């Protein structure tokens, strides 16, 4: 009888043991799938929250006086506009920067008072990164007007807005933010460069760093060392609190994964191994018989390892379906901000089908070796 | 057929007990029905399993049909067992999740099972198991189980059948039936070694050995067939 049929028959006969083994594997795979879905979700949620908090790195011209920068809120010096591309291309080599946005800012008179003109370049994500660009891109000729400024100017979407001789169209009036964004006039970078007569120049690059080190790990020294190589004409300021919160969140998520994954694997392996050992014990007489009938060690081992692998395949498929269902059902409730981002990961099924049978066979290896080493004379003798 | 020379094997069947054999030499030619008798724990099963290639002796040799069993590798010995030896045990040792027919074919390769299919069917018929061929061992009586075990041993057309207390759990009628089939196998040129502590095999025996404390204490007697 082919080995596969023999294993299937045996599984059906010892269905309680088989069901418990399968249960262990399903639970382990399901837990790992849920952990994976939730870890990804936690990362996504953190990214979103941090994005909503704003950028945590500000890269400004080296000659900027930091005191003046903090007093006015922007640098009065400029960098060449291609600095953002140089930073993006070197980002993977030196240190991970994400979501680079070049800007040019100056106070300009508009109406009877001043406003802050902010020209925004298109967002650039880190090299090879699949993340969505943060922030918003403004098309040339369009303007997004801060809440207070719009109220003062009576600006409405679709209305023309002359700015120092250049005619823009109000695309959006921003909601009240409670920050200096309420007196900002956002335009595209080329429009701002034209209005300020600073072609090809920017005053700042905003970014999010992915160094993921907390303040006590001195990330700023590393950031500055990296930046010196990439952009010698720039200096970097890090918004410590924000960067720290992000790093801590990420480190917590990683610690959780480092703890949970081995724990699940360990418990799963012990469960499968113990049940396999019980199965060997229960089948001592049968093993002796197979020996008497001429089965060699390889065939005996294959009976047990094949059994474990078969359970592993079933456990992988069922565990993936269960984990996916649980993750997709409860995940959005745990991470409501990015609830829409939850989706099954079919690649996980492939991994589960590949790894779980091997894992189950590994867990059953010791019991299988016990079966191989079992003395048939022990179980077959009558006296 | 079977020649054992100076076999010695210590064997602790249970903690504190020794069921070994000491310097055992015997010969069972083809066409013989040999009975090995002796009290419980005297080493009968040890000798039988040693002859069956499942218990390596500490000293001595076992030759079956001219092949020195323990000069073979483990896998060669397993193949030899599968093709040349048949076993019948007191506790039947049927695979619980296989049917009667599958149990009889157990351990055979697909090709072997296919080539022996018709002879297995006639064996099932001869042993009165036709209406039980698709039943599982759990639903069979003790007599039926032993007949299945006997059919499994006979199906491979072995040269030698080793039976360890084959009638220990059977009523006299079923015991008689088992011995009759073993005797028929013997008459067809096979060799049989039955281990028993009773006398129920005596009418069929052509040769009797007695083992006590691991030693053959009685010279083999050649009985009329």
Coordinates of C-alpha atoms in Angstrom, one line a residue:
Chain A
X1 CA 0.0 0.0 0.0
X2 CA 1.4 3.4 -0.9
X3 CA 2.8 5.4 2.1
X4 CA 0.4 8.2 1.5
X5 CA -2.7 6.0 1.7
X6 CA -1.2 4.3 4.8
X7 CA -0.7 7.7 6.5
X8 CA -4.3 8.8 5.6
X9 CA -5.7 5.6 7.0
X10 CA -3.8 5.9 10.2
X11 CA -4.8 9.6 10.6
X12 CA -8.4 8.6 10.3
X13 CA -8.0 5.7 12.7
X14 CA -6.2 7.8 15.4
X15 CA -8.4 10.7 14.7
X16 CA -8.3 12.2 18.2
X17 CA -4.5 12.4 18.2
X18 CA -4.6 13.7 14.6
X19 CA -7.3 16.3 15.5
X20 CA -5.3 17.6 18.5
X21 CA -2.1 17.8 16.4
X22 CA -3.9 19.6 13.6
X23 CA -5.5 21.9 16.2
X24 CA -2.0 22.9 17.5
X25 CA -0.7 23.6 14.0
X26 CA -3.8 25.5 13.0
X27 CA -3.6 27.6 16.2
X28 CA 0.1 28.3 15.7
X29 CA -0.3 29.3 12.0
X30 CA -3.4 31.3 12.8
X31 CA -1.6 33.2 15.6
X32 CA 1.4 33.9 13.4
X33 CA -0.9 35.2 10.6
X34 CA -2.7 37.4 13.1
X35 CA 0.5 38.7 14.6
X36 CA 1.8 39.4 11.1
X37 CA -1.4 41.3 10.1
X38 CA -1.5 43.2 13.4
X39 CA 2.2 44.1 13.3
X40 CA 1.8 45.4 9.8
X41 CA -1.3 47.3 10.9
X42 CA 0.5 48.8 13.9
X43 CA 3.3 50.0 11.6
X44 CA 0.8 51.4 9.2
X45 CA -1.1 53.1 11.9
X46 CA 2.1 54.5 13.4
X47 CA 3.1 55.9 10.0
X48 CA -0.2 57.5 9.6
X49 CA -0.2 59.0 13.1
X50 CA 3.3 60.3 12.7
X51 CA 2.4 61.6 9.3
X52 CA -0.5 63.5 10.8
X53 CA 1.9 64.8 13.5
X54 CA 4.2 66.1 10.8
X55 CA 7.7 65.6 9.7
X56 CA 10.4 65.0 12.3
X57 CA 13.5 66.1 10.4
X58 CA 14.1 69.6 9.0
X59 CA 17.1 69.9 6.7
X60 CA 18.1 73.5 6.2
X61 CA 21.0 75.4 4.7
X62 CA 24.2 75.1 6.8
X63 CA 24.6 78.8 7.2
X64 CA 21.2 79.3 8.7
X65 CA 21.2 80.7 12.2
X66 CA 19.2 78.2 14.2
X67 CA 18.0 80.9 16.6
X68 CA 16.7 83.0 13.8
X69 CA 15.2 79.9 12.2
X70 CA 13.2 79.0 15.3
X71 CA 12.2 82.7 15.8
X72 CA 10.8 83.1 12.2
X73 CA 9.8 79.5 11.6
X74 CA 11.8 79.2 8.3
X75 CA 15.4 79.6 7.0
X76 CA 16.3 82.8 5.4
X77 CA 19.0 81.0 3.4
X78 CA 18.6 78.7 0.4
X79 CA 19.8 75.4 -1.0
X80 CA 19.9 74.2 -4.6
X81 CA 16.6 72.5 -5.5
X82 CA 18.4 69.3 -6.6
X83 CA 19.5 68.7 -3.0
X84 CA 16.3 66.7 -2.4
X85 CA 17.1 64.3 -5.3
X86 CA 20.7 63.9 -3.9
X87 CA 19.3 63.1 -0.5
X88 CA 16.7 60.6 -1.9
X89 CA 19.3 58.8 -4.0
X90 CA 21.7 58.4 -1.1
X91 CA 19.0 57.7 1.5
X92 CA 19.5 53.9 1.4
X93 CA 23.2 54.0 1.5
X94 CA 23.6 56.3 4.5
X95 CA 20.5 56.4 6.5
X96 CA 16.8 55.9 5.8
X97 CA 14.9 59.1 5.1
X98 CA 11.4 58.9 4.0
X99 CA 8.9 61.3 2.5
X100 CA 11.2 64.1 1.5
X101 CA 9.5 67.3 0.7
X102 CA 11.4 70.4 -0.5
X103 CA 9.9 73.7 0.3
X104 CA 10.7 77.4 -0.1
X105 CA 9.2 79.8 2.5
X106 CA 9.2 83.5 2.9
X107 CA 7.0 86.1 4.5
X108 CA 5.3 88.2 1.9
X109 CA 2.9 91.1 2.0
X110 CA -0.6 90.1 0.9
X111 CA -3.6 92.3 1.4
X112 CA -2.9 94.7 4.2
X113 CA -0.7 92.3 6.2
X114 CA 1.9 89.6 5.9
X115 CA 1.5 85.9 5.2
X116 CA 3.9 83.0 4.9
X117 CA 4.3 81.9 1.3
X118 CA 5.2 78.2 1.3
X119 CA 6.0 76.6 -2.1
X120 CA 5.9 72.8 -1.9
X121 CA 7.8 70.4 -4.2
X122 CA 6.4 67.0 -5.0
X123 CA 6.9 64.5 -2.1
X124 CA 9.7 62.0 -2.7
X125 CA 9.7 58.6 -0.9
X126 CA 12.9 56.8 0.0
X127 CA 14.7 54.7 -2.7
X128 CA 12.9 51.5 -3.4
X129 CA 10.2 52.4 -1.0
X130 CA 6.6 51.4 -1.7
X131 CA 5.1 53.8 0.8
X132 CA 2.6 56.4 -0.4
X133 CA 4.0 59.9 -0.6
X134 CA 2.8 62.0 2.4
X135 CA 1.3 65.5 2.3
X136 CA -0.3 67.0 -0.7
X137 CA 1.0 68.1 -4.1
X138 CA -0.2 71.4 -5.4
X139 CA -0.4 71.9 -9.1
X140 CA 1.2 75.0 -10.6
X141 CA -1.1 78.0 -10.7
X142 CA -3.1 76.7 -7.7
X143 CA -3.1 77.8 -4.1
X144 CA -4.2 76.3 -0.8
X145 CA -5.1 79.1 1.6
X146 CA -4.8 78.9 5.4
X147 CA -7.9 79.4 7.4
X148 CA -7.2 82.8 8.9
X149 CA -5.7 84.2 5.7
X150 CA -8.6 83.0 3.7
X151 CA -11.0 84.7 6.1
X152 CA -9.1 88.0 5.9
X153 CA -8.9 87.9 2.1
X154 CA -12.4 86.5 1.6
X155 CA -10.8 83.7 -0.5
X156 CA -13.1 81.0 -1.8
X157 CA -12.3 77.8 -3.8
X158 CA -12.2 78.7 -7.5
X159 CA -11.6 82.4 -6.9
X160 CA -8.6 84.2 -8.5
X161 CA -5.8 85.3 -6.1
X162 CA -3.2 87.8 -7.2
X163 CA 0.1 87.3 -5.4
X164 CA 2.8 89.9 -6.1
X165 CA 1.8 90.2 -9.7
X166 CA 1.2 86.5 -10.3
X167 CA -2.4 85.3 -10.6
X168 CA -3.2 82.0 -8.8
X169 CA -6.5 80.2 -8.4
X170 CA -7.7 79.2 -4.9
X171 CA -8.0 75.4 -5.0
X172 CA -8.7 74.8 -1.4
X173 CA -9.3 76.7 1.8
X174 CA -7.8 74.8 4.7
X175 CA -9.6 74.0 7.9
X176 CA -8.5 75.7 11.0
X177 CA -5.3 74.1 12.4
X178 CA -4.4 76.3 15.4
X179 CA -0.9 76.6 14.0
X180 CA 0.9 79.1 11.8
X181 CA -0.5 77.0 8.8
X182 CA -3.6 79.2 9.3
X183 CA -1.7 82.2 7.9
X184 CA 0.1 80.3 5.1
X185 CA -0.4 80.4 1.4
X186 CA 0.6 77.1 0.0
X187 CA 1.6 77.0 -3.7
X188 CA 3.7 74.7 -5.9
X189 CA 7.4 75.1 -5.6
X190 CA 7.9 76.7 -9.1
X191 CA 5.2 79.3 -8.3
X192 CA 6.8 80.2 -5.1
X193 CA 10.3 80.4 -6.7
X194 CA 8.8 82.7 -9.4
X195 CA 7.0 84.9 -6.9
X196 CA 10.1 85.2 -4.7
X197 CA 12.4 85.4 -7.7
X198 CA 14.5 82.5 -6.4
X199 CA 14.5 80.1 -9.3
X200 CA 16.0 76.7 -8.6
X201 CA 16.2 77.3 -4.9
X202 CA 14.6 75.9 -1.8
X203 CA 14.9 76.8 1.9
X204 CA 14.2 73.5 3.5
X205 CA 13.7 69.8 3.1
X206 CA 11.3 68.2 5.5
X207 CA 11.6 64.5 6.1
X208 CA 10.8 61.6 8.4
X209 CA 13.8 59.6 9.5
X210 CA 13.6 55.8 9.9
X211 CA 16.6 55.5 12.1
X212 CA 14.3 54.4 14.8
X213 CA 16.6 55.1 17.6
X214 CA 15.4 56.7 20.8
X215 CA 17.0 59.9 22.2
X216 CA 19.3 58.0 24.6
X217 CA 20.7 56.1 21.6
X218 CA 21.9 59.5 20.1
X219 CA 20.3 59.3 16.7
X220 CA 21.2 63.0 15.9
X221 CA 25.0 62.3 15.8
X222 CA 24.4 59.5 13.3
X223 CA 22.0 61.6 11.2
X224 CA 24.4 64.5 11.1
X225 CA 27.3 62.2 10.1
X226 CA 25.2 60.8 7.3
X227 CA 24.0 64.2 6.1
X228 CA 27.6 65.6 6.1
X229 CA 28.4 63.0 3.4
X230 CA 25.2 63.5 1.4
X231 CA 24.6 67.2 1.7
X232 CA 27.6 69.1 3.0
X233 CA 25.8 72.4 2.4
X234 CA 23.0 71.5 4.8
X235 CA 22.4 71.0 8.5
X236 CA 19.7 68.8 10.2
X237 CA 17.4 69.6 13.1
X238 CA 15.4 66.7 14.6
X239 CA 12.1 67.2 16.3
X240 CA 13.1 65.0 19.2
X241 CA 9.8 64.3 20.9
X242 CA 8.1 63.2 17.7
X243 CA 11.1 61.1 16.5
X244 CA 11.3 59.5 19.9
X245 CA 7.6 58.6 20.0
X246 CA 7.9 57.0 16.6
X247 CA 11.1 55.1 17.5
X248 CA 9.7 53.9 20.7
X249 CA 6.5 52.7 19.0
X250 CA 8.4 50.8 16.4
X251 CA 10.8 49.3 19.0
X252 CA 7.9 48.2 21.1
X253 CA 6.3 46.5 18.1
X254 CA 9.6 44.8 17.2
X255 CA 10.0 43.6 20.8
X256 CA 6.5 42.2 20.8
X257 CA 7.2 40.3 17.6
X258 CA 10.5 39.0 18.9
X259 CA 8.8 37.7 22.0
X260 CA 5.5 36.4 20.5
X261 CA 6.8 34.6 17.4
X262 CA 9.3 32.3 19.2
X263 CA 6.8 31.7 22.0
X264 CA 4.1 30.5 19.5
X265 CA 6.7 28.4 17.6
X266 CA 8.0 26.9 20.8
X267 CA 4.5 26.0 22.1
X268 CA 3.5 24.7 18.7
X269 CA 6.6 22.5 18.4
X270 CA 6.1 21.1 21.9
X271 CA 2.5 20.4 21.3
X272 CA 3.1 18.6 18.0
X273 CA 6.2 16.8 19.4
X274 CA 4.3 15.5 22.5
X275 CA 1.4 14.3 20.4
X276 CA 3.8 12.6 17.9
X277 CA 5.5 10.9 20.9
X278 CA 2.1 9.7 22.1
X279 CA 1.3 8.4 18.6
X280 CA 4.6 6.5 18.6
X281 CA 3.8 5.0 22.0
X282 CA 0.3 4.0 20.9
X283 CA 1.7 2.3 17.8
X284 CA 4.5 0.3 19.4
X285 CA 3.0 -3.0 18.4
X286 CA 2.3 -1.8 14.9
X287 CA 5.9 -0.6 14.5
X288 CA 7.2 -4.0 15.6
X289 CA 4.9 -5.6 13.1
X290 CA 6.1 -3.4 10.2
X291 CA 9.7 -4.3 11.2
X292 CA 8.7 -8.0 11.1
X293 CA 7.2 -7.5 7.7
X294 CA 10.4 -6.0 6.4
X295 CA 10.0 -2.3 6.7
X296 CA 13.4 -0.6 7.1
X297 CA 14.2 2.5 9.2
X298 CA 13.6 4.8 6.3
X299 CA 10.1 3.6 5.8
X300 CA 9.3 3.7 9.5
X301 CA 10.6 7.3 9.8
X302 CA 8.7 8.3 6.6
X303 CA 5.5 7.0 8.3
X304 CA 5.9 9.5 11.1
X305 CA 7.6 12.4 9.3
X306 CA 5.1 12.1 6.4
X307 CA 2.2 12.1 8.9
X308 CA 3.6 15.3 10.5
X309 CA 4.2 16.9 7.1
X310 CA 0.7 16.0 6.0
X311 CA -0.8 17.5 9.1
X312 CA 1.5 20.5 8.6
X313 CA 0.0 21.1 5.1
X314 CA -3.6 20.9 6.4
X315 CA -2.6 23.1 9.4
X316 CA -1.1 25.7 7.2
X317 CA -4.1 26.0 5.0
X318 CA -6.7 26.0 7.8
X319 CA -4.5 28.2 10.1
X320 CA -4.0 30.8 7.3
X321 CA -7.8 30.9 6.7
X322 CA -8.5 31.2 10.4
X323 CA -5.8 33.8 11.1
X324 CA -6.8 35.8 8.1
X325 CA -10.5 35.8 9.1
X326 CA -9.7 36.7 12.7
X327 CA -7.2 39.4 11.7
X328 CA -9.5 41.0 9.2
X329 CA -12.4 40.9 11.5
X330 CA -10.8 42.2 14.7
X331 CA -7.9 44.2 13.3
X332 CA -9.9 47.1 12.0
X333 CA -11.4 47.5 15.5
X334 CA -7.9 47.6 17.0
X335 CA -6.5 50.0 14.4
X336 CA -9.4 52.2 13.4
X337 CA -7.3 55.0 11.8
X338 CA -6.0 52.8 9.1
X339 CA -8.9 50.2 9.1
X340 CA -9.2 50.5 5.4
X341 CA -5.7 49.3 4.9
X342 CA -6.4 45.8 6.2
X343 CA -6.1 43.2 3.5
X344 CA -5.2 39.5 3.4
X345 CA -1.7 38.7 2.5
X346 CA -1.8 35.7 0.1
X347 CA 2.0 35.4 0.2
X348 CA 1.6 34.3 3.8
X349 CA -0.3 31.2 2.6
X350 CA 2.6 30.3 0.4
X351 CA 5.0 30.7 3.3
X352 CA 2.7 28.8 5.6
X353 CA 2.4 25.9 3.2
X354 CA 6.2 25.8 2.8
X355 CA 7.3 26.2 6.4
X356 CA 4.6 24.5 8.4
X357 CA 5.1 20.9 7.1
X358 CA 8.8 21.3 7.6
X359 CA 8.2 22.7 11.1
X360 CA 5.8 19.9 12.0
X361 CA 8.2 17.3 10.6
X362 CA 11.0 18.8 12.7
X363 CA 8.8 18.8 15.8
X364 CA 8.0 15.1 15.1
X365 CA 11.7 14.2 14.3
X366 CA 12.6 13.1 17.8
X367 CA 9.5 10.8 18.2
X368 CA 10.2 9.5 14.7
X369 CA 13.7 8.6 15.7
X370 CA 12.3 6.9 18.8
X371 CA 10.1 4.9 16.5
X372 CA 13.0 4.0 14.3
X373 CA 15.1 2.9 17.3
X374 CA 12.3 0.9 18.8
X375 CA 13.2 -2.7 19.4
X376 CA 10.6 -4.9 17.7
X377 CA 11.5 -7.8 19.9
X378 CA 10.1 -5.7 22.8
X379 CA 6.6 -5.5 21.4
X380 CA 6.3 -8.8 19.5
X381 CA 7.6 -11.3 22.0
X382 CA 5.1 -13.5 23.9
X383 CA 7.1 -14.6 26.9
Chain B
X1 CA 16.7 -24.6 5.8
X2 CA 17.5 -23.0 9.3
X3 CA 20.8 -23.6 11.0
X4 CA 21.6 -22.0 14.3
X5 CA 25.1 -22.3 15.7
X6 CA 26.0 -21.5 19.3
X7 CA 23.5 -18.7 19.7
X8 CA 23.8 -16.6 22.8
X9 CA 21.7 -13.6 23.6
X10 CA 20.9 -12.0 26.9
X11 CA 17.6 -10.4 27.0
X12 CA 15.8 -8.5 29.8
X13 CA 12.2 -8.9 28.8
X14 CA 11.1 -7.0 31.9
X15 CA 13.2 -5.3 34.6
X16 CA 14.7 -8.0 36.8
X17 CA 13.9 -10.8 34.4
X18 CA 16.2 -12.4 31.9
X19 CA 14.8 -14.3 29.0
X20 CA 18.0 -15.0 27.1
X21 CA 19.4 -18.0 25.2
X22 CA 22.8 -19.6 25.9
X23 CA 24.8 -21.5 23.3
X24 CA 21.8 -22.8 21.3
X25 CA 22.4 -24.8 18.2
X26 CA 19.7 -26.4 16.2
X27 CA 18.6 -27.2 12.6
X28 CA 15.2 -27.2 11.0
X29 CA 15.2 -28.6 7.4
X30 CA 12.6 -27.7 4.9
X31 CA 9.4 -29.7 5.3
X32 CA 9.7 -29.8 9.0
X33 CA 7.2 -28.7 11.7
X34 CA 9.4 -27.9 14.6
X35 CA 7.9 -27.1 18.0
X36 CA 9.9 -25.3 20.6
X37 CA 8.6 -25.8 24.1
X38 CA 9.5 -24.6 27.5
X39 CA 8.2 -22.7 30.5
X40 CA 7.3 -19.0 30.4
X41 CA 10.4 -16.7 30.3
X42 CA 12.8 -19.5 29.3
X43 CA 13.9 -17.6 26.2
X44 CA 11.6 -19.2 23.5
X45 CA 10.6 -15.8 22.0
X46 CA 14.1 -14.6 22.2
X47 CA 15.3 -17.6 20.1
X48 CA 12.4 -17.2 17.7
X49 CA 13.1 -13.4 17.2
X50 CA 16.8 -14.1 16.8
X51 CA 16.0 -16.7 14.1
X52 CA 13.7 -14.1 12.5
X53 CA 16.4 -11.6 12.1
X54 CA 15.0 -9.2 14.6
X55 CA 17.3 -9.7 17.6
X56 CA 21.0 -9.8 16.9
X57 CA 22.8 -12.6 18.9
X58 CA 25.8 -11.7 21.0
X59 CA 27.5 -14.7 19.6
X60 CA 26.7 -17.5 17.1
X61 CA 25.2 -17.5 13.7
X62 CA 21.7 -17.9 12.1
X63 CA 21.6 -19.2 8.6
X64 CA 18.3 -19.4 6.7
X65 CA 18.4 -21.1 3.3
X66 CA 22.1 -20.6 3.2
X67 CA 22.0 -16.9 4.0
X68 CA 23.8 -15.8 7.2
X69 CA 21.2 -13.4 8.5
X70 CA 23.4 -11.2 10.7
X71 CA 26.0 -10.8 8.0
X72 CA 23.4 -8.8 6.1
X73 CA 23.0 -5.0 6.6
X74 CA 19.8 -3.9 8.5
X75 CA 18.0 -3.0 5.2
X76 CA 19.1 -6.2 3.5
X77 CA 17.9 -8.2 6.5
X78 CA 14.6 -6.3 6.4
X79 CA 14.2 -7.3 2.7
X80 CA 15.1 -10.8 3.5
X81 CA 12.4 -10.9 6.2
X82 CA 9.9 -9.5 3.8
X83 CA 10.6 -12.1 1.1
X84 CA 11.6 -15.3 2.9
X85 CA 10.0 -15.3 6.4
X86 CA 6.5 -15.2 7.8
X87 CA 5.5 -14.4 11.3
X88 CA 2.5 -15.3 13.4
X89 CA 2.2 -13.8 16.9
X90 CA 0.1 -14.7 19.9
X91 CA -1.4 -11.2 19.9
X92 CA -2.1 -11.3 16.2
X93 CA -0.6 -7.8 15.6
X94 CA -2.9 -6.7 12.9
X95 CA -2.8 -3.1 11.7
X96 CA -6.1 -1.7 13.2
X97 CA -6.8 0.7 10.4
X98 CA -6.5 -1.7 7.5
X99 CA -9.1 -4.2 6.4
X100 CA -8.6 -7.9 6.4
X101 CA -7.4 -8.0 2.8
X102 CA -5.1 -5.0 3.3
X103 CA -3.6 -6.6 6.4
X104 CA -2.8 -9.7 4.5
X105 CA -1.1 -7.6 1.8
X106 CA 0.5 -5.3 4.4
X107 CA 4.2 -4.6 3.8
X108 CA 4.2 -5.8 0.2
X109 CA 5.2 -3.5 -2.6
X110 CA 2.4 -2.5 -5.0
X111 CA 3.8 -4.8 -7.7
X112 CA 4.1 -7.7 -5.3
X113 CA 0.6 -7.1 -4.0
X114 CA -0.8 -7.0 -7.5
X115 CA 1.0 -10.3 -8.6
X116 CA -0.2 -12.1 -5.5
X117 CA -3.8 -10.7 -5.6
X118 CA -5.5 -13.9 -6.8
X119 CA -3.6 -16.2 -4.5
X120 CA -4.4 -13.9 -1.6
X121 CA -8.1 -14.1 -2.5
X122 CA -8.0 -17.9 -2.6
X123 CA -6.2 -17.9 0.8
X124 CA -8.9 -15.7 2.2
X125 CA -11.4 -18.2 0.9
X126 CA -9.5 -21.2 2.3
X127 CA -9.2 -19.6 5.7
X128 CA -13.0 -18.9 5.8
X129 CA -12.6 -15.1 5.7
X130 CA -14.4 -14.4 2.5
X131 CA -17.3 -12.5 4.1
X132 CA -14.8 -10.6 6.4
X133 CA -12.4 -9.4 3.7
X134 CA -13.4 -5.7 4.1
X135 CA -13.8 -5.8 7.8
X136 CA -11.4 -4.1 10.2
X137 CA -9.6 -6.1 12.9
X138 CA -11.6 -4.5 15.7
X139 CA -14.7 -6.2 14.4
X140 CA -13.2 -9.7 14.2
X141 CA -13.2 -12.5 16.7
X142 CA -9.9 -13.8 18.1
X143 CA -10.0 -16.8 15.8
X144 CA -10.7 -14.7 12.8
X145 CA -7.8 -12.4 13.7
X146 CA -5.4 -15.2 14.0
X147 CA -6.5 -16.6 10.7
X148 CA -5.8 -13.2 9.1
X149 CA -2.4 -13.2 10.7
X150 CA -1.8 -16.6 9.4
X151 CA -3.0 -15.6 5.9
X152 CA -0.6 -12.6 6.0
X153 CA 2.3 -15.0 6.8
X154 CA 1.3 -17.5 4.1
X155 CA 0.6 -14.9 1.4
X156 CA 4.2 -14.0 0.9
X157 CA 5.0 -17.6 0.1
X158 CA 7.9 -17.7 2.6
X159 CA 10.4 -20.4 3.1
X160 CA 10.0 -20.4 6.9
X161 CA 7.1 -19.5 9.2
X162 CA 7.9 -18.5 12.8
X163 CA 4.9 -18.6 15.1
X164 CA 5.1 -17.3 18.7
X165 CA 2.4 -18.9 20.8
X166 CA 0.0 -18.7 17.8
X167 CA -2.9 -20.4 19.6
X168 CA -2.4 -18.8 23.0
X169 CA -5.6 -16.7 22.7
X170 CA -7.7 -19.2 20.7
X171 CA -10.3 -21.8 21.5
X172 CA -9.3 -25.4 20.7
X173 CA -11.2 -25.4 17.4
X174 CA -9.5 -22.4 16.1
X175 CA -6.2 -23.5 17.4
X176 CA -6.6 -26.8 15.5
X177 CA -7.5 -24.9 12.4
X178 CA -4.3 -22.8 12.7
X179 CA -2.1 -25.8 13.1
X180 CA -3.8 -27.6 10.2
X181 CA -2.9 -24.7 7.9
X182 CA 0.7 -24.6 9.2
X183 CA 0.9 -28.3 8.6
X184 CA -0.4 -27.9 5.1
X185 CA 2.3 -25.2 4.5
X186 CA 4.9 -27.7 5.9
X187 CA 3.7 -30.5 3.5
X188 CA 4.1 -28.1 0.6
X189 CA 7.8 -27.8 1.4
X190 CA 8.0 -25.0 3.9
X191 CA 9.5 -25.1 7.3
X192 CA 7.6 -24.1 10.5
X193 CA 8.9 -23.2 13.9
X194 CA 6.2 -22.9 16.6
X195 CA 7.0 -21.6 20.0
X196 CA 4.6 -22.8 22.7
X197 CA 4.4 -23.7 26.3
X198 CA 1.5 -26.1 25.8
X199 CA 1.1 -29.4 24.1
X200 CA -1.5 -28.5 21.5
X201 CA 1.0 -28.4 18.6
X202 CA 2.4 -31.9 19.5
X203 CA 0.2 -33.8 17.1
X204 CA 1.6 -31.8 14.2
X205 CA 5.2 -31.7 15.3
X206 CA 7.9 -33.5 13.3
X207 CA 10.6 -32.3 15.6
X208 CA 10.4 -31.0 19.2
X209 CA 12.9 -28.9 21.1
X210 CA 12.8 -28.0 24.8
X211 CA 14.3 -24.9 26.2
X212 CA 14.9 -24.2 29.9
X213 CA 16.7 -21.2 31.3
X214 CA 17.9 -20.3 27.8
X215 CA 19.5 -23.7 27.1
X216 CA 18.3 -26.6 24.9
X217 CA 17.9 -29.3 27.5
X218 CA 16.5 -32.1 25.3
X219 CA 18.1 -33.3 22.1
X220 CA 16.0 -32.7 19.1
X221 CA 13.9 -35.7 18.4
X222 CA 12.8 -36.5 14.9
X223 CA 9.2 -37.5 14.9
X224 CA 7.4 -39.4 12.2
X225 CA 5.7 -36.9 9.8

